[in-house]
Each structure stands twice: as C-alpha cells, then as structure tokens.
Amino acid sequence: MANLKEIRNRISSVSSTMQITSAMKMVSAAKLKKAQDAITAMRPYADKLTELLQSLSATLDADSGSKFSDQREVNKVLIVAITSNRGLCGAFNSNIIKAVNKLTTETYANKDVSYVVVGKKANDAFKKTNKVIANKSDIFDDLTFDNVAELAEMLMDKFVAGEFDKIEIVYNKFKNAATQIVTREQFLPIVPVEADENVNLDYIFEPSKVEIVEQLIPKSLKTQLFKGIRDSFASEHGARMTAMHKATDNATELRDQLKLTYNKARQAAITNEILEIVGGAEALNN
C-alpha cells in the first residue's frame, strides 16, 4: 500500500485537475449557448435558400445550367476538413480525421485527393501528406460570414478553373451538447435535383429565371459553407463541455477513492502504532 504522503499528493493533484476541468466545462457551456443560438437561427434561412435554388434549378433547361453545375469525370477531388483549433473535446476531431481518411482510401482510392483544412487539428493530421493546399485555421479567430465567403470564393474559383472535379465538405453537425453527427456534403458541383410536378412555380421572374439562379448559386454556396463551419463551431463547444463534465465526474470519483484509501492507510498506521505500544508495555511488565 502506498504511504500516506504519496496518497496525499495524488489527492491534491486530482483535486487540482478537477478544478481545471470544471472551469473548462463552464466556459464551454457559456460559449455553447451563443454558438447554438447562432446556428439555430441560421439553419431555416440556409435551408430555405437551398430549397429555393433547387426548385428554380430543376425547372431550367439543361443547356442553361450554371458553371457550378458542370458534372465532369471525377479525377481530382478536394476535401474541406473542418475540425477545431484545440483539443480536449473527446472524439470530436478524431471522428472527422477518420471520416476524411476513409473517403481518401475507400471512396476516392484511385483519385488525386487534396485537402483544405479548417482547424489546426486537421492541419496537424494531413500536413504530412503534402496534399494540404490551404490552411484556414484562422477563420475561428473571427468567425464571420465575410471571412468564410473568401474561402468559398476560392473553392468556387478552383472548381470553375478545372483544378478540381469535385469538392466535398466534412464536418460535425450539431444536434445537441452530447451528440455531434459527422456529416459529408457535396459542395461542388451542385447536386442536380429532379423537378417536382407538384411544386407550383408559375411566377413572373424579373430579371430572368436564369439570371436569378446565377446570382443565387454563389450566395447559396457561401451560406452552405458558413453553416457547416458554424455547425462545427457549436459542436466543438458541446463536445468539450460533455468531455469536461465526464472528466470532472471521473476526477471526483477518483478523489473519493483516494480519500478512502488514505483513511484506510492512516487507520492501519494508527493500529500498528497502538500494537507496538501495547507490545512494548507488555515487554516491560515481563
């Protein structure tokens, strides 16, 4: 059994760790509330914009399609991997890295795959492959639509220029504080949607329907990417809050076990001292 000093040191160490994890949990909880409100408010707008774009695109003639809808033979693929800049958030980052690796080795096994990373953890994981063409981890320092729009424009330019035949986004979609869903979305080319005969689009368009779609597509793509990064940002704080909550509970349980061990060891030491005193007294009497 460890001596009393070692046990006291371990109790002190675990207690300090518990205070740190508890503080991190409260910080993440406060940040989560703000991030959750932001993504919750944005989703209806993003979904409605995508629905409108798909409805309009479905009614256009094939020869009036957008340059962003160009379906080419897939040889060069770009994957946008969205993680966090910091750790201590459970399997949040490792799940994204595993999903991207699976895409690379299975889905696009015989393709030329490159990466754009958003988050230092993704950069650390993929920079050794020499396939990272851009590191946009600084987006989280000032997460605004304008900053994300710059990244979206870069992706659109590379697709239109023919540098890549397909661009996908991999991120954690926020469900609740305890659940994050690894999500894979095709960014470009735009996924064609079949026209729905039940949808009434008997409207007068000004300017023309084609011009409206041409203006909506870049805005929709920027919004899609911004929503994905916002989702990941909220998911990160939810994952970290949950991880720190579990860490605090585990530290509390370990501290209680150590205190019990300490009390048993102290009681055993006291009992041994009493036995030694009694034994000494008996020896003197004899």
CSV table of C-alpha atoms in Angstrom, one decimal:
chain,number,residue,atom,x,y,z
A,1,MET,CA,0.0,0.0,0.0
A,2,ALA,CA,1.3,3.5,-0.9
A,3,ASN,CA,2.5,5.6,2.0
A,4,LEU,CA,0.3,8.5,3.3
A,5,LYS,CA,2.4,11.2,1.7
A,6,GLU,CA,2.1,9.7,-1.8
A,7,ILE,CA,-1.7,9.4,-1.4
A,8,ARG,CA,-2.0,13.0,-0.1
A,9,ASN,CA,0.0,14.2,-3.2
A,10,ARG,CA,-2.3,12.2,-5.5
A,11,ILE,CA,-5.4,13.6,-3.8
A,12,SER,CA,-4.0,17.2,-4.2
A,13,SER,CA,-3.2,16.5,-7.9
A,14,VAL,CA,-6.6,15.1,-8.7
A,15,SER,CA,-8.4,17.9,-6.9
A,16,SER,CA,-6.4,20.5,-9.0
A,17,THR,CA,-7.3,18.7,-12.2
A,18,MET,CA,-10.9,18.6,-11.2
A,19,GLN,CA,-11.0,22.3,-10.7
A,20,ILE,CA,-9.5,22.9,-14.1
A,21,THR,CA,-11.9,20.5,-15.9
A,22,SER,CA,-14.9,22.1,-14.0
A,23,ALA,CA,-13.8,25.6,-15.1
A,24,MET,CA,-13.4,24.5,-18.7
A,25,LYS,CA,-16.8,22.9,-18.6
A,26,MET,CA,-18.4,26.2,-17.5
A,27,VAL,CA,-16.5,28.2,-20.1
A,28,SER,CA,-17.6,25.8,-22.9
A,29,ALA,CA,-21.2,25.9,-21.6
A,30,ALA,CA,-21.3,29.7,-21.9
A,31,LYS,CA,-19.7,29.6,-25.4
A,32,LEU,CA,-22.1,26.8,-26.5
A,33,LYS,CA,-25.2,28.9,-25.7
A,34,LYS,CA,-24.0,31.6,-28.1
A,35,ALA,CA,-22.9,29.3,-30.8
A,36,GLN,CA,-26.1,27.2,-30.5
A,37,ASP,CA,-28.3,30.3,-30.9
A,38,ALA,CA,-26.3,31.4,-34.0
A,39,ILE,CA,-26.6,28.0,-35.8
A,40,THR,CA,-30.3,27.6,-34.8
A,41,ALA,CA,-31.2,31.0,-36.1
A,42,MET,CA,-29.2,30.4,-39.4
A,43,ARG,CA,-30.5,27.0,-40.4
A,44,PRO,CA,-34.0,28.0,-41.5
A,45,TYR,CA,-32.6,30.7,-43.8
A,46,ALA,CA,-29.9,28.4,-45.2
A,47,ASP,CA,-32.4,25.5,-45.8
A,48,LYS,CA,-34.9,27.8,-47.4
A,49,LEU,CA,-32.3,29.3,-49.7
A,50,THR,CA,-31.1,25.9,-50.8
A,51,GLU,CA,-34.7,24.8,-51.4
A,52,LEU,CA,-35.5,27.8,-53.5
A,53,LEU,CA,-32.3,27.4,-55.5
A,54,GLN,CA,-33.0,23.7,-56.1
A,55,SER,CA,-36.6,24.4,-57.1
A,56,LEU,CA,-35.6,27.0,-59.6
A,57,SER,CA,-32.7,25.0,-61.0
A,58,ALA,CA,-34.9,22.0,-61.5
A,59,THR,CA,-37.1,24.0,-64.0
A,60,LEU,CA,-34.2,25.3,-66.1
A,61,ASP,CA,-33.3,23.8,-69.4
A,62,ALA,CA,-30.1,21.6,-69.5
A,63,ASP,CA,-28.3,23.9,-71.8
A,64,SER,CA,-28.8,26.9,-69.4
A,65,GLY,CA,-27.1,25.2,-66.4
A,66,SER,CA,-24.6,27.1,-64.3
A,67,LYS,CA,-20.9,26.7,-64.5
A,68,PHE,CA,-21.1,25.4,-60.9
A,69,SER,CA,-23.3,22.5,-62.0
A,70,ASP,CA,-20.8,21.1,-64.5
A,71,GLN,CA,-20.7,17.4,-64.0
A,72,ARG,CA,-17.2,16.2,-65.0
A,73,GLU,CA,-15.4,12.9,-64.8
A,74,VAL,CA,-14.0,12.8,-61.2
A,75,ASN,CA,-10.2,12.6,-61.2
A,76,LYS,CA,-9.2,15.4,-58.9
A,77,VAL,CA,-11.0,15.7,-55.6
A,78,LEU,CA,-10.8,18.4,-52.9
A,79,ILE,CA,-11.9,17.7,-49.4
A,80,VAL,CA,-12.6,20.5,-46.9
A,81,ALA,CA,-11.9,19.0,-43.5
A,82,ILE,CA,-13.4,21.1,-40.6
A,83,THR,CA,-12.1,20.4,-37.1
A,84,SER,CA,-11.2,22.6,-34.1
A,85,ASN,CA,-8.0,24.5,-33.2
A,86,ARG,CA,-7.9,23.0,-29.7
A,87,GLY,CA,-8.3,19.5,-28.2
A,88,LEU,CA,-9.8,18.3,-25.0
A,89,CYS,CA,-13.2,17.7,-26.8
A,90,GLY,CA,-13.4,13.9,-26.8
A,91,ALA,CA,-13.6,12.2,-30.2
A,92,PHE,CA,-14.7,15.4,-32.0
A,93,ASN,CA,-11.6,15.8,-34.1
A,94,SER,CA,-10.6,12.2,-34.5
A,95,ASN,CA,-14.1,11.4,-35.9
A,96,ILE,CA,-13.5,13.9,-38.7
A,97,ILE,CA,-10.0,12.7,-39.4
A,98,LYS,CA,-11.2,9.1,-39.6
A,99,ALA,CA,-14.0,10.1,-42.0
A,100,VAL,CA,-11.7,12.0,-44.3
A,101,ASN,CA,-9.2,9.1,-44.3
A,102,LYS,CA,-11.9,6.7,-45.1
A,103,LEU,CA,-13.1,9.0,-48.0
A,104,THR,CA,-9.5,9.1,-49.3
A,105,THR,CA,-8.7,5.5,-49.1
A,106,GLU,CA,-12.0,3.9,-50.0
A,107,THR,CA,-14.3,6.3,-51.9
A,108,TYR,CA,-11.6,8.1,-53.8
A,109,ALA,CA,-8.9,5.3,-53.7
A,110,ASN,CA,-7.7,5.9,-57.3
A,111,LYS,CA,-8.2,9.6,-57.4
A,112,ASP,CA,-5.9,12.6,-56.8
A,113,VAL,CA,-7.2,13.9,-53.4
A,114,SER,CA,-6.2,17.2,-51.9
A,115,TYR,CA,-7.3,19.0,-48.7
A,116,VAL,CA,-8.3,22.4,-47.5
A,117,VAL,CA,-8.2,22.3,-43.7
A,118,VAL,CA,-10.2,24.5,-41.3
A,119,GLY,CA,-8.8,23.9,-37.8
A,120,LYS,CA,-5.3,23.2,-36.5
A,121,LYS,CA,-6.1,19.6,-35.6
A,122,ALA,CA,-7.0,18.8,-39.3
A,123,ASN,CA,-3.8,20.6,-40.4
A,124,ASP,CA,-1.7,18.5,-38.0
A,125,ALA,CA,-3.3,15.3,-39.3
A,126,PHE,CA,-2.9,16.0,-43.0
A,127,LYS,CA,0.1,18.2,-43.5
A,128,LYS,CA,2.4,15.2,-43.5
A,129,THR,CA,0.6,14.0,-46.7
A,130,ASN,CA,1.8,17.2,-48.6
A,131,LYS,CA,-1.7,17.4,-50.0
A,132,VAL,CA,-2.9,20.4,-48.0
A,133,ILE,CA,-3.3,23.3,-50.4
A,134,ALA,CA,-4.7,25.8,-47.9
A,135,ASN,CA,-4.8,26.1,-44.1
A,136,LYS,CA,-7.7,28.3,-43.0
A,137,SER,CA,-7.5,27.7,-39.2
A,138,ASP,CA,-7.5,31.4,-38.5
A,139,ILE,CA,-11.2,31.6,-39.5
A,140,PHE,CA,-12.1,30.6,-36.0
A,141,ASP,CA,-10.3,33.7,-34.7
A,142,ASP,CA,-13.0,35.9,-36.3
A,143,LEU,CA,-15.9,33.7,-37.5
A,144,THR,CA,-17.9,36.0,-39.7
A,145,PHE,CA,-19.7,35.4,-43.0
A,146,ASP,CA,-17.3,37.6,-44.9
A,147,ASN,CA,-14.3,35.6,-43.8
A,148,VAL,CA,-16.0,32.3,-44.8
A,149,ALA,CA,-17.1,33.9,-48.1
A,150,GLU,CA,-13.5,34.4,-49.1
A,151,LEU,CA,-12.8,30.7,-48.6
A,152,ALA,CA,-16.0,29.8,-50.5
A,153,GLU,CA,-15.0,32.0,-53.4
A,154,MET,CA,-11.5,30.4,-53.5
A,155,LEU,CA,-13.2,27.0,-53.7
A,156,MET,CA,-15.6,28.1,-56.5
A,157,ASP,CA,-12.7,29.6,-58.5
A,158,LYS,CA,-10.7,26.4,-58.3
A,159,PHE,CA,-13.7,24.4,-59.5
A,160,VAL,CA,-14.5,26.7,-62.3
A,161,ALA,CA,-10.9,26.8,-63.4
A,162,GLY,CA,-10.9,23.0,-63.6
A,163,GLU,CA,-8.4,22.4,-60.9
A,164,PHE,CA,-10.8,20.0,-59.2
A,165,ASP,CA,-13.7,18.0,-60.5
A,166,LYS,CA,-15.4,17.6,-57.2
A,167,ILE,CA,-15.3,19.4,-53.8
A,168,GLU,CA,-16.7,17.9,-50.6
A,169,ILE,CA,-17.1,19.2,-47.0
A,170,VAL,CA,-16.7,17.0,-43.9
A,171,TYR,CA,-17.7,18.5,-40.6
A,172,ASN,CA,-19.6,17.7,-37.3
A,173,LYS,CA,-23.2,18.7,-37.4
A,174,PHE,CA,-24.6,20.0,-34.2
A,175,LYS,CA,-27.5,18.0,-32.7
A,176,ASN,CA,-27.2,18.7,-29.0
A,177,ALA,CA,-24.5,19.2,-26.5
A,178,ALA,CA,-23.9,15.4,-26.2
A,179,THR,CA,-24.3,14.5,-29.9
A,180,GLN,CA,-22.4,15.6,-33.0
A,181,ILE,CA,-23.1,13.9,-36.3
A,182,VAL,CA,-20.2,13.5,-38.8
A,183,THR,CA,-21.6,15.0,-42.0
A,184,ARG,CA,-20.4,14.8,-45.6
A,185,GLU,CA,-21.8,17.3,-48.1
A,186,GLN,CA,-21.0,17.8,-51.7
A,187,PHE,CA,-20.1,21.4,-52.2
A,188,LEU,CA,-19.4,21.4,-56.0
A,189,PRO,CA,-20.7,20.6,-58.5
A,190,ILE,CA,-24.2,21.4,-57.4
A,191,VAL,CA,-26.2,18.2,-56.9
A,192,PRO,CA,-28.9,18.1,-59.6
A,193,VAL,CA,-32.5,17.9,-58.3
A,194,GLU,CA,-35.3,16.4,-60.3
A,195,ALA,CA,-38.2,18.7,-60.9
A,196,ASP,CA,-41.3,18.1,-58.7
A,197,GLU,CA,-44.5,18.3,-60.7
A,198,ASN,CA,-46.5,19.2,-57.6
A,199,VAL,CA,-44.4,22.4,-57.0
A,200,ASN,CA,-46.1,25.5,-58.3
A,201,LEU,CA,-43.5,27.8,-59.8
A,202,ASP,CA,-45.9,29.8,-62.1
A,203,TYR,CA,-44.3,33.1,-61.3
A,204,ILE,CA,-43.1,36.1,-63.3
A,205,PHE,CA,-39.4,36.5,-62.8
A,206,GLU,CA,-37.6,39.8,-63.1
A,207,PRO,CA,-34.8,39.6,-64.1
A,208,SER,CA,-35.0,36.2,-65.9
A,209,LYS,CA,-35.0,32.9,-64.0
A,210,VAL,CA,-31.5,32.1,-65.3
A,211,GLU,CA,-30.1,35.3,-64.0
A,212,ILE,CA,-31.7,34.8,-60.6
A,213,VAL,CA,-30.2,31.3,-60.3
A,214,GLU,CA,-26.8,32.6,-61.4
A,215,GLN,CA,-26.9,35.2,-58.6
A,216,LEU,CA,-28.3,32.8,-56.0
A,217,ILE,CA,-25.8,30.0,-56.5
A,218,PRO,CA,-22.7,31.8,-55.2
A,219,LYS,CA,-24.7,33.1,-52.3
A,220,SER,CA,-26.1,29.7,-51.5
A,221,LEU,CA,-22.6,28.1,-51.7
A,222,LYS,CA,-21.2,30.7,-49.3
A,223,THR,CA,-24.1,30.1,-46.9
A,224,GLN,CA,-23.7,26.4,-47.1
A,225,LEU,CA,-20.0,26.6,-46.1
A,226,PHE,CA,-20.7,29.1,-43.4
A,227,LYS,CA,-23.5,26.9,-42.0
A,228,GLY,CA,-21.1,23.9,-41.9
A,229,ILE,CA,-18.4,25.9,-40.1
A,230,ARG,CA,-21.0,27.3,-37.7
A,231,ASP,CA,-22.3,23.8,-37.1
A,232,SER,CA,-18.7,22.6,-36.3
A,233,PHE,CA,-18.1,25.5,-34.0
A,234,ALA,CA,-21.2,24.8,-31.9
A,235,SER,CA,-20.4,21.0,-32.0
A,236,GLU,CA,-16.9,21.7,-30.7
A,237,HIS,CA,-18.1,23.5,-27.6
A,238,GLY,CA,-20.8,20.9,-27.0
A,239,ALA,CA,-18.2,18.1,-27.3
A,240,ARG,CA,-15.8,19.9,-25.0
A,241,MET,CA,-18.5,20.6,-22.4
A,242,THR,CA,-19.5,17.0,-22.4
A,243,ALA,CA,-15.9,15.8,-22.2
A,244,MET,CA,-15.0,18.1,-19.3
A,245,HIS,CA,-18.2,17.1,-17.5
A,246,LYS,CA,-17.2,13.4,-17.7
A,247,ALA,CA,-13.6,14.3,-16.7
A,248,THR,CA,-14.9,16.2,-13.7
A,249,ASP,CA,-17.1,13.3,-12.7
A,250,ASN,CA,-14.2,10.8,-13.1
A,251,ALA,CA,-11.8,13.0,-11.1
A,252,THR,CA,-14.4,13.3,-8.3
A,253,GLU,CA,-14.8,9.5,-8.2
A,254,LEU,CA,-11.0,9.0,-8.2
A,255,ARG,CA,-10.6,11.6,-5.4
A,256,ASP,CA,-13.2,9.9,-3.3
A,257,GLN,CA,-11.5,6.5,-3.8
A,258,LEU,CA,-8.1,8.0,-2.9
A,259,LYS,CA,-9.6,9.6,0.2
A,260,LEU,CA,-11.0,6.2,1.2
A,261,THR,CA,-7.6,4.6,0.6
A,262,TYR,CA,-5.9,7.3,2.6
A,263,ASN,CA,-8.2,6.8,5.5
A,264,LYS,CA,-7.7,3.1,5.5
A,265,ALA,CA,-3.9,3.5,5.3
A,266,ARG,CA,-4.0,6.1,8.2
A,267,GLN,CA,-6.2,3.8,10.3
A,268,ALA,CA,-3.8,0.9,9.6
A,269,ALA,CA,-0.8,3.0,10.6
A,270,ILE,CA,-2.5,4.1,13.8
A,271,THR,CA,-3.5,0.5,14.6
A,272,ASN,CA,0.2,-0.6,14.1
A,273,GLU,CA,1.4,2.1,16.4
A,274,ILE,CA,-1.1,1.1,19.1
A,275,LEU,CA,0.0,-2.6,18.8
A,276,GLU,CA,3.7,-1.6,19.1
A,277,ILE,CA,2.9,0.5,22.2
A,278,VAL,CA,0.9,-2.4,23.8
A,279,GLY,CA,3.7,-4.8,22.8
A,280,GLY,CA,6.3,-2.6,24.4
A,281,ALA,CA,4.3,-2.2,27.5
A,282,GLU,CA,3.9,-6.0,27.8
A,283,ALA,CA,7.6,-6.5,27.4
A,284,LEU,CA,8.4,-4.0,30.2
A,285,ASN,CA,6.0,-5.7,32.5
A,286,ASN,CA,7.5,-9.1,31.9
